[in-house]
mmCIF file of C-alpha atoms in Angstrom:
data_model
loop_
_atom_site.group_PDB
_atom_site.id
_atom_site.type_symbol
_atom_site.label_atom_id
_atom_site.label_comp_id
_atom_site.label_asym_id
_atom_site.label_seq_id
_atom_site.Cartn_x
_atom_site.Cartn_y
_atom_site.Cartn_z
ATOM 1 C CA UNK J 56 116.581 77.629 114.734
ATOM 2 C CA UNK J 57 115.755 81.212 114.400
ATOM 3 C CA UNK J 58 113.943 82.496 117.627
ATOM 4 C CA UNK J 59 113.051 86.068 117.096
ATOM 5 C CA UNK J 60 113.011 89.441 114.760
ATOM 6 C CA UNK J 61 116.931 90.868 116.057
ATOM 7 C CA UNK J 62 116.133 93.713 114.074
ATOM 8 C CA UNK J 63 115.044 95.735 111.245
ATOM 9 C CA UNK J 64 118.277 97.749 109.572
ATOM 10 C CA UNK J 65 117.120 101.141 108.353
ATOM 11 C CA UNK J 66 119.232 103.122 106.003
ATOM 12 C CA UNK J 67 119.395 107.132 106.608
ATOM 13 C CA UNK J 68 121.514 110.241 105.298
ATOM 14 C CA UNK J 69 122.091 111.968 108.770
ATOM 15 C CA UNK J 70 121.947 109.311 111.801
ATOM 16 C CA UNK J 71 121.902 112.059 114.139
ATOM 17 C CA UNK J 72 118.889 113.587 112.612
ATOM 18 C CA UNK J 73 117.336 110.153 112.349
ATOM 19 C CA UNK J 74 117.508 109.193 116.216
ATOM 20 C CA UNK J 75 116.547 112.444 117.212
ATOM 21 C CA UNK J 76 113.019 111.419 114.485
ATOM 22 C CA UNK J 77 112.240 108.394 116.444
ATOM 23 C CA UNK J 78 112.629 109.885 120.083
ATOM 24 C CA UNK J 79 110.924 112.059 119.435
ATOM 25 C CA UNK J 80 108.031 110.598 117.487
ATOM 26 C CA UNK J 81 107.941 107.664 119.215
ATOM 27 C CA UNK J 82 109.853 108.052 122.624
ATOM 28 C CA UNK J 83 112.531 105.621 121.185
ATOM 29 C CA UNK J 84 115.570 106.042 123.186
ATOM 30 C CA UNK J 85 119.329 104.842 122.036
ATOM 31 C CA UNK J 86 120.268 101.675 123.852
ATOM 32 C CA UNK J 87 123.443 101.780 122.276
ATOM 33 C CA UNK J 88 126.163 103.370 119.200
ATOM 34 C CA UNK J 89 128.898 102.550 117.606
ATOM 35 C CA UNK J 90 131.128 102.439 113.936
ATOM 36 C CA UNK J 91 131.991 99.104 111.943
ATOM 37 C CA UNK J 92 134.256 100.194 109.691
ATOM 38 C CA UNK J 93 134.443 96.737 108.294
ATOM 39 C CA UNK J 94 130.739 97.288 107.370
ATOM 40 C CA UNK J 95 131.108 101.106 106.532
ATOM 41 C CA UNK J 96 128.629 102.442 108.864
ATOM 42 C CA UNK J 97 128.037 104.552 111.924
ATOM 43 C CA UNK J 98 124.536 103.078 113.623
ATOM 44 C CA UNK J 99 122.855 104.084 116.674
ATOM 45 C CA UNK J 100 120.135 100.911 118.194
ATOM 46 C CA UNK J 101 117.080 101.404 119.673
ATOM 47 C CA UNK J 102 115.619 98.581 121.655
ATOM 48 C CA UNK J 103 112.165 98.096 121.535
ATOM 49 C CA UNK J 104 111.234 95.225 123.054
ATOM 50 C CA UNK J 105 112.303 92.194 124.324
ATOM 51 C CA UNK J 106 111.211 88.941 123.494
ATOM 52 C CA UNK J 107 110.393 85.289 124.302
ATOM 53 C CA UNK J 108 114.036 83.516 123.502
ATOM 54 C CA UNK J 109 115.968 85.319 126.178
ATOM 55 C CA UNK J 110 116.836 87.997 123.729
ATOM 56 C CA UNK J 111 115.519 91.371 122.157
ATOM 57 C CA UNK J 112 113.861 93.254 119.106
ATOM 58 C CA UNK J 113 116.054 96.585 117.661
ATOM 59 C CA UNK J 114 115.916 99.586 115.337
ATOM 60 C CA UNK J 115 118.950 99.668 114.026
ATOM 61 C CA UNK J 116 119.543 103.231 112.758
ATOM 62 C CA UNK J 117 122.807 103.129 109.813
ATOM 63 C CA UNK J 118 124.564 105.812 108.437
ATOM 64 C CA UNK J 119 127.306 105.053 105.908
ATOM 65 C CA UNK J 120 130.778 106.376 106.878
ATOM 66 C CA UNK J 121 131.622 105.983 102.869
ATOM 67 C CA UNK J 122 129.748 106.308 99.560
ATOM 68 C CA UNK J 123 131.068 102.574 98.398
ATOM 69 C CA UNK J 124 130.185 100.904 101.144
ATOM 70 C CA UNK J 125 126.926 98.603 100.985
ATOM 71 C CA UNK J 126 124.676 100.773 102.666
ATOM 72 C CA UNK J 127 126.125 103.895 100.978
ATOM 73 C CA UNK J 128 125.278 102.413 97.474
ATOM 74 C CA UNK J 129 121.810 100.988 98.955
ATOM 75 C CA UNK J 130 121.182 104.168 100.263
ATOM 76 C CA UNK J 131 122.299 106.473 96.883
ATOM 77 C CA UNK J 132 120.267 104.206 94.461
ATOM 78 C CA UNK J 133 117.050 103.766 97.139
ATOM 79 C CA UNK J 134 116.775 106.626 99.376
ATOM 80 C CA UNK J 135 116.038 106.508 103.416
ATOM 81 C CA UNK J 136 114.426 103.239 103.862
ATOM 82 C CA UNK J 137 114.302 99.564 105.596
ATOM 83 C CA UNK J 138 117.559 98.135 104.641
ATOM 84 C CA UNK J 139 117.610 94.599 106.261
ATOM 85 C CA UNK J 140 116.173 92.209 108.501
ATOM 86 C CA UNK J 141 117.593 90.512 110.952
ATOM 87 C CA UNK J 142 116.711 86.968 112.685
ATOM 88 C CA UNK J 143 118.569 86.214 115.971
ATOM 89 C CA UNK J 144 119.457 82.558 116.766
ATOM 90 C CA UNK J 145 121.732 80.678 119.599
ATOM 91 C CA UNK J 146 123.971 78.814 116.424
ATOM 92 C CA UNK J 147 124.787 81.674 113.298
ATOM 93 C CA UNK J 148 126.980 78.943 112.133
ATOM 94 C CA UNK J 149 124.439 76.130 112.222
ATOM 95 C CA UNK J 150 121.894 77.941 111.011
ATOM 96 C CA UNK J 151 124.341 79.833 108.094
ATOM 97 C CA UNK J 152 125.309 76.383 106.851
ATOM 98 C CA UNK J 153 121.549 74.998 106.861
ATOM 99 C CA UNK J 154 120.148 77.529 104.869
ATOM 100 C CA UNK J 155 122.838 77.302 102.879
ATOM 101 C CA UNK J 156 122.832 73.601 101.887
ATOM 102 C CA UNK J 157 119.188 74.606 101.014
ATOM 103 C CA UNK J 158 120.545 76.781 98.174
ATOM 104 C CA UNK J 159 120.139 80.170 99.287
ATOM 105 C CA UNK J 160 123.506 82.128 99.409
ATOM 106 C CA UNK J 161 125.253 82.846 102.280
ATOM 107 C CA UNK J 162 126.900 86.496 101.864
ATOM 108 C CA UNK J 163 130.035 85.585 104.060
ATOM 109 C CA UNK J 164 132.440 82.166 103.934
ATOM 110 C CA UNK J 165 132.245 82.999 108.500
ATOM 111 C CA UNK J 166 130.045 85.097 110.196
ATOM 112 C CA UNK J 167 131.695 88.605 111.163
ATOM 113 C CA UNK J 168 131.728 91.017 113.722
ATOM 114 C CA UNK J 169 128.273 93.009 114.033
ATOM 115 C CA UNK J 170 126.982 95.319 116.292
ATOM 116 C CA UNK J 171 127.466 95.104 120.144
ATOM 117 C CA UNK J 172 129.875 92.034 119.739
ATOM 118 C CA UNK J 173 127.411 89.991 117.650
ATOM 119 C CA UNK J 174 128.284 87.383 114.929
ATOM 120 C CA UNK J 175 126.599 87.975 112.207
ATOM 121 C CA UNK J 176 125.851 87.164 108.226
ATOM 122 C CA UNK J 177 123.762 88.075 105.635
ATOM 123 C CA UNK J 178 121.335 85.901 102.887
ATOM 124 C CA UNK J 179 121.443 86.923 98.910
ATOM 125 C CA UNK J 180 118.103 88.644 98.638
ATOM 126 C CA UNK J 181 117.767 87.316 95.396
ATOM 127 C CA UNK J 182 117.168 84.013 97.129
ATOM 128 C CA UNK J 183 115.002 85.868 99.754
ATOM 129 C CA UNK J 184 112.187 87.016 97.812
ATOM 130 C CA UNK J 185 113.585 90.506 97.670
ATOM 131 C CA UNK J 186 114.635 90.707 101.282
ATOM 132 C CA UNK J 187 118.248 91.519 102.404
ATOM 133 C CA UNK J 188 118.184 89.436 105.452
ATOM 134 C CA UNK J 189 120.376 89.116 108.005
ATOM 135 C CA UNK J 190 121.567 86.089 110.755
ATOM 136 C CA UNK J 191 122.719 86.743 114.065
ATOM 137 C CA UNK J 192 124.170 85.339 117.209
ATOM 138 C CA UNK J 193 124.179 87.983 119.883
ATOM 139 C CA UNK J 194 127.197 88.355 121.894
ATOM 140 C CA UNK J 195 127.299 86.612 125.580
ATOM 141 C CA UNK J 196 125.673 88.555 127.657
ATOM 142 C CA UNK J 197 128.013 88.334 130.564
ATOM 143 C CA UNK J 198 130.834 89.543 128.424
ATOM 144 C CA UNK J 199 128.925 91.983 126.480
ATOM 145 C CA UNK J 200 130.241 95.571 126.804
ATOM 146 C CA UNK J 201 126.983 97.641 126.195
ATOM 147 C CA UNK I 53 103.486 104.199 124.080
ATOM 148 C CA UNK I 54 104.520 102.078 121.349
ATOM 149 C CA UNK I 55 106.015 98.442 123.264
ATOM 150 C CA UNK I 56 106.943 96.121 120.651
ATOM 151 C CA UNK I 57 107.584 95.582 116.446
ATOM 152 C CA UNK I 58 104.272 93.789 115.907
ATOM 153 C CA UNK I 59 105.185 93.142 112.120
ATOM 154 C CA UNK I 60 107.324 93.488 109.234
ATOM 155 C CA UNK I 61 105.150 93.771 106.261
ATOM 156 C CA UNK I 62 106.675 91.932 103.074
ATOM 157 C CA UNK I 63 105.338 92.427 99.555
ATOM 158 C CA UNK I 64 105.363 89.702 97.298
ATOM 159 C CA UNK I 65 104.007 88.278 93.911
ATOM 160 C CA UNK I 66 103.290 85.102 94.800
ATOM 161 C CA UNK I 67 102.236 84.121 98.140
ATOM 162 C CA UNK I 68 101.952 80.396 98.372
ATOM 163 C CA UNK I 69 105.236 80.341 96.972
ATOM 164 C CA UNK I 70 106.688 82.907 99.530
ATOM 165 C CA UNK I 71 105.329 81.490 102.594
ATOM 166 C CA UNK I 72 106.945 77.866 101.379
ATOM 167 C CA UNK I 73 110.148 79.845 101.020
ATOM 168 C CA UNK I 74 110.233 81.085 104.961
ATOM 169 C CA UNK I 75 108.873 77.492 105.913
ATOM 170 C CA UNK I 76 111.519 75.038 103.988
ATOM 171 C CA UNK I 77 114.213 77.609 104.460
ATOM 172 C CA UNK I 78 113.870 79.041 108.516
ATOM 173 C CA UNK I 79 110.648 76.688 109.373
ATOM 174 C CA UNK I 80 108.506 79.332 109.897
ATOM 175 C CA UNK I 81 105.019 77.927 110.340
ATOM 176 C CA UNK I 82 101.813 80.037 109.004
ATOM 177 C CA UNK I 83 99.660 81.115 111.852
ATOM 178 C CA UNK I 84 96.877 82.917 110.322
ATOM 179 C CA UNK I 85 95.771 83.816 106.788
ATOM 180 C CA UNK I 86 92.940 86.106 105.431
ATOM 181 C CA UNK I 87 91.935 88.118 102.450
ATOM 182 C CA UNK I 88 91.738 91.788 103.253
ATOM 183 C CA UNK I 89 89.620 93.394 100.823
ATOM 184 C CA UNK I 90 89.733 97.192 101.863
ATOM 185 C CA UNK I 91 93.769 96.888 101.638
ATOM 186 C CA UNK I 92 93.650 94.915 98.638
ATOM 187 C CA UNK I 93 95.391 91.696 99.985
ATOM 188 C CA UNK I 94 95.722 88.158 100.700
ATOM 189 C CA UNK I 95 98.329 87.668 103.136
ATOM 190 C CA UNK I 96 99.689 85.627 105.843
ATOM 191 C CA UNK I 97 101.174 86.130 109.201
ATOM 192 C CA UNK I 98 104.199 84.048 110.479
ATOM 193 C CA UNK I 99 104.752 84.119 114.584
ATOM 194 C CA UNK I 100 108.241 84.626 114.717
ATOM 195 C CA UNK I 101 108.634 85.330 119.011
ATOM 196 C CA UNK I 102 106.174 86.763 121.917
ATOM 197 C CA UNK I 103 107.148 89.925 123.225
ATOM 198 C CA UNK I 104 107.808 91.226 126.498
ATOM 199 C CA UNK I 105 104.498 93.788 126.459
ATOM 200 C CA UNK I 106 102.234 90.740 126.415
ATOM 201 C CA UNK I 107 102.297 90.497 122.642
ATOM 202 C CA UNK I 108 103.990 89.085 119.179
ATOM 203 C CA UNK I 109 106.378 89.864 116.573
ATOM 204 C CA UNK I 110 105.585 88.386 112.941
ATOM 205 C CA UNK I 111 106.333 88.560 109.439
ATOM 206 C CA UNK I 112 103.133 89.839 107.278
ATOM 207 C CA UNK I 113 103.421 88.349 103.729
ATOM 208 C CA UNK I 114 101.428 90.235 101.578
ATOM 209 C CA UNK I 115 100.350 89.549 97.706
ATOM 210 C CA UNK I 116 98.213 92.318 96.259
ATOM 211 C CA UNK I 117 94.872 90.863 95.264
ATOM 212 C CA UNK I 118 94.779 93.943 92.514
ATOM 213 C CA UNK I 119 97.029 95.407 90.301
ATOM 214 C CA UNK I 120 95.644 99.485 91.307
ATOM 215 C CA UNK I 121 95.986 98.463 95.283
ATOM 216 C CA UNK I 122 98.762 100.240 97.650
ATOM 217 C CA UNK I 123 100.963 97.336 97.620
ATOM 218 C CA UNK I 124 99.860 96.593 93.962
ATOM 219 C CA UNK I 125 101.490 99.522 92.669
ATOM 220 C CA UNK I 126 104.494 99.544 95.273
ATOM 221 C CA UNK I 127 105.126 96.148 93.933
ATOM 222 C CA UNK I 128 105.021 97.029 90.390
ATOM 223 C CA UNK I 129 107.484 99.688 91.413
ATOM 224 C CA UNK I 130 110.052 98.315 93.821
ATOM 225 C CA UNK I 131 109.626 94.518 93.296
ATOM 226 C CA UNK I 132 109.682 92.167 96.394
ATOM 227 C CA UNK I 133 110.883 93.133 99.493
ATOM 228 C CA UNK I 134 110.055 94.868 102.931
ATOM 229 C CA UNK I 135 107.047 97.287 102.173
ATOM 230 C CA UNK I 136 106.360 98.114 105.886
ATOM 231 C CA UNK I 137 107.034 97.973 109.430
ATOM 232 C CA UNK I 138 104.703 97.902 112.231
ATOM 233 C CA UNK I 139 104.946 98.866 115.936
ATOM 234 C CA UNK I 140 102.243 97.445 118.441
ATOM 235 C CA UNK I 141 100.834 99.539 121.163
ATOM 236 C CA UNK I 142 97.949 99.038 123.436
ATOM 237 C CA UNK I 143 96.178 102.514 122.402
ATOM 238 C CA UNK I 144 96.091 103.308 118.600
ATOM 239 C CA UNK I 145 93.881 105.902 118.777
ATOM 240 C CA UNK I 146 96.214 107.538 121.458
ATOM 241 C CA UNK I 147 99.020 106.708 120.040
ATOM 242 C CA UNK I 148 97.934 107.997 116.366
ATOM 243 C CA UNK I 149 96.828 111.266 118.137
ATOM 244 C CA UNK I 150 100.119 112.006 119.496
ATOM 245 C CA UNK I 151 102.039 111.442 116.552
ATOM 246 C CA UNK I 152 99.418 113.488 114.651
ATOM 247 C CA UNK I 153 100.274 116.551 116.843
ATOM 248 C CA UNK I 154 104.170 116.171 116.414
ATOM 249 C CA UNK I 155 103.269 117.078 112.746
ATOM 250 C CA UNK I 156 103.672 113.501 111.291
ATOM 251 C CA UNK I 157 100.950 112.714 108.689
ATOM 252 C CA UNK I 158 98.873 109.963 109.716
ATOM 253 C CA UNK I 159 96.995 108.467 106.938
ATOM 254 C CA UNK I 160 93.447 107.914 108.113
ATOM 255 C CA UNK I 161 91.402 110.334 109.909
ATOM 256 C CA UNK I 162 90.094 107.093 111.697
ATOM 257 C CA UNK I 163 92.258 103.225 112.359
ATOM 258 C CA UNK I 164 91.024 100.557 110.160
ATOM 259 C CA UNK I 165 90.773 97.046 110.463
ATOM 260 C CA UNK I 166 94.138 95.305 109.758
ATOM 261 C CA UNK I 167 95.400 91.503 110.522
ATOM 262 C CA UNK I 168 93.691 89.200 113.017
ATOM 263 C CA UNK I 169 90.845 91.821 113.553
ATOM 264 C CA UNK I 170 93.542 94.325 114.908
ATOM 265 C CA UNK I 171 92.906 98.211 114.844
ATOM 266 C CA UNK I 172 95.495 99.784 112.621
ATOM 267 C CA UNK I 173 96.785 103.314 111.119
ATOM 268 C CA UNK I 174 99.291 104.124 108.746
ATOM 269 C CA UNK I 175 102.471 106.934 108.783
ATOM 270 C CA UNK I 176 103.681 108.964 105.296
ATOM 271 C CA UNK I 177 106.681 107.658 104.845
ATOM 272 C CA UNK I 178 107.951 110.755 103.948
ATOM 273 C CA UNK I 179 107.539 112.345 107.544
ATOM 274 C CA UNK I 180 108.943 108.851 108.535
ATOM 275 C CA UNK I 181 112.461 109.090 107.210
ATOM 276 C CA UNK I 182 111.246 106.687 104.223
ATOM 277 C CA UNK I 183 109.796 104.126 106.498
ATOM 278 C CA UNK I 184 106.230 102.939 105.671
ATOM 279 C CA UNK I 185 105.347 102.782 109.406
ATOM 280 C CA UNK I 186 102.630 100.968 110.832
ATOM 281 C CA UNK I 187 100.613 101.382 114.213
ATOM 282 C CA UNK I 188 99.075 98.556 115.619
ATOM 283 C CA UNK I 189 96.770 97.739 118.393
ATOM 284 C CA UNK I 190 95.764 94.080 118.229
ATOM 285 C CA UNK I 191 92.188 92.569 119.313
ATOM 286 C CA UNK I 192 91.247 90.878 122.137
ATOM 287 C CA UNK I 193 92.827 88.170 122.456
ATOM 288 C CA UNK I 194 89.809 86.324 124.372
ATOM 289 C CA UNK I 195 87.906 87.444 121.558
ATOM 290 C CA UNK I 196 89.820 87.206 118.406
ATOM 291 C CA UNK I 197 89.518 84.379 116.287
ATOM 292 C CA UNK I 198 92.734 82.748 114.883
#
């Protein structure tokens, strides 16, 4: 159902300052950027692999573009830090209204829109053992706009 | 240098009751366990996908097997959640070097034994942007024992 580690959502004060960290620590080189406004952020991903289901494994590097959005709050109360996970799978719905009949709760009623065209939605991380954690359902590849 | 996320490192209390909560609620299936009594845990390691360096990507479960241990104390601090992440590369040594020059504190003056008999060294998170950052070269594989 879910196939591989999407990506791990990291929370930062400056994303500009934060890319330029991991290129230059690491060699880490930005696949792509954009804004959601929806989700209050500016992000920049690096991709660092890719992996066994036909798909890959991200940084995702988020900067809030508010104070009250999610990450904004995360970020005021926590600091620079790992945010989320995310777990890619071929079916967000299917696998959205599994875990969900299992008792854990599903953030959104539909996925949304997340980054590169992906559909996307998140799990309670009360339910997760502490984890916010993320389901996603990358975009077709052939119609992707990268 | 660094070629794939080898592992996201999750802190928890309790961690039979963790690892049933990522096998009834994604089916992830435990593919190793041990006791690591220099870190101070008992943990478990989930195979989430293979990666395109020749490697895998898993979730660490980790419960602290005392109280004054790294992820002890973390844990009495943060609660449950993500306490690390981990990159893989074929060359820790090398890899720990470089970052060491670039002015990034690297934790031990030598890597240690981590998971699965793998050679591993540690980043400050505060040179890290607040990421607990993990390097990673794994064993053998014709010589590791699962």
């Amino acid at each position: 159902m879910l196939t591989r580690i999407d990506h791990i959502g990291i929370a930062c004060f400056d994303l500009d300052k934060t890319v330029e960290f991991y290129r230059a620590t690491y060699g880490f080189e930005v696949f792509h950027t954009e804004v959601n406004e929806e989700q209050g952020v500016r992000e920049a991903m690096l991709k660092i692999n890719e992996t066994s289901d036909g798909g890959a494994s991200y940084l995702q590097l988020l900067e809030p573009t508010r104070e009250d959005s999610a990450v904004g709050k995360w970020l005021a109360k926590n600091g620079e830090g790992v945010h989320h996970i995310a777990f890619g799978t071929a079916d967000v719905d299917g696998a959205a209204g599994d875990i969900r009949s299992k008792g854990v709760r599903v953030l959104y009623d539909e996925p949304r829109i997340g980054s590169m065209g992906s559909r996307i939605t998140f799990l309670h991380p009360k339910d997760c053992h502490g984890v916010l954690t993320e389901l996603v359902t990358s975009a077709d590849p052939t119609s992707a706009e990268h």
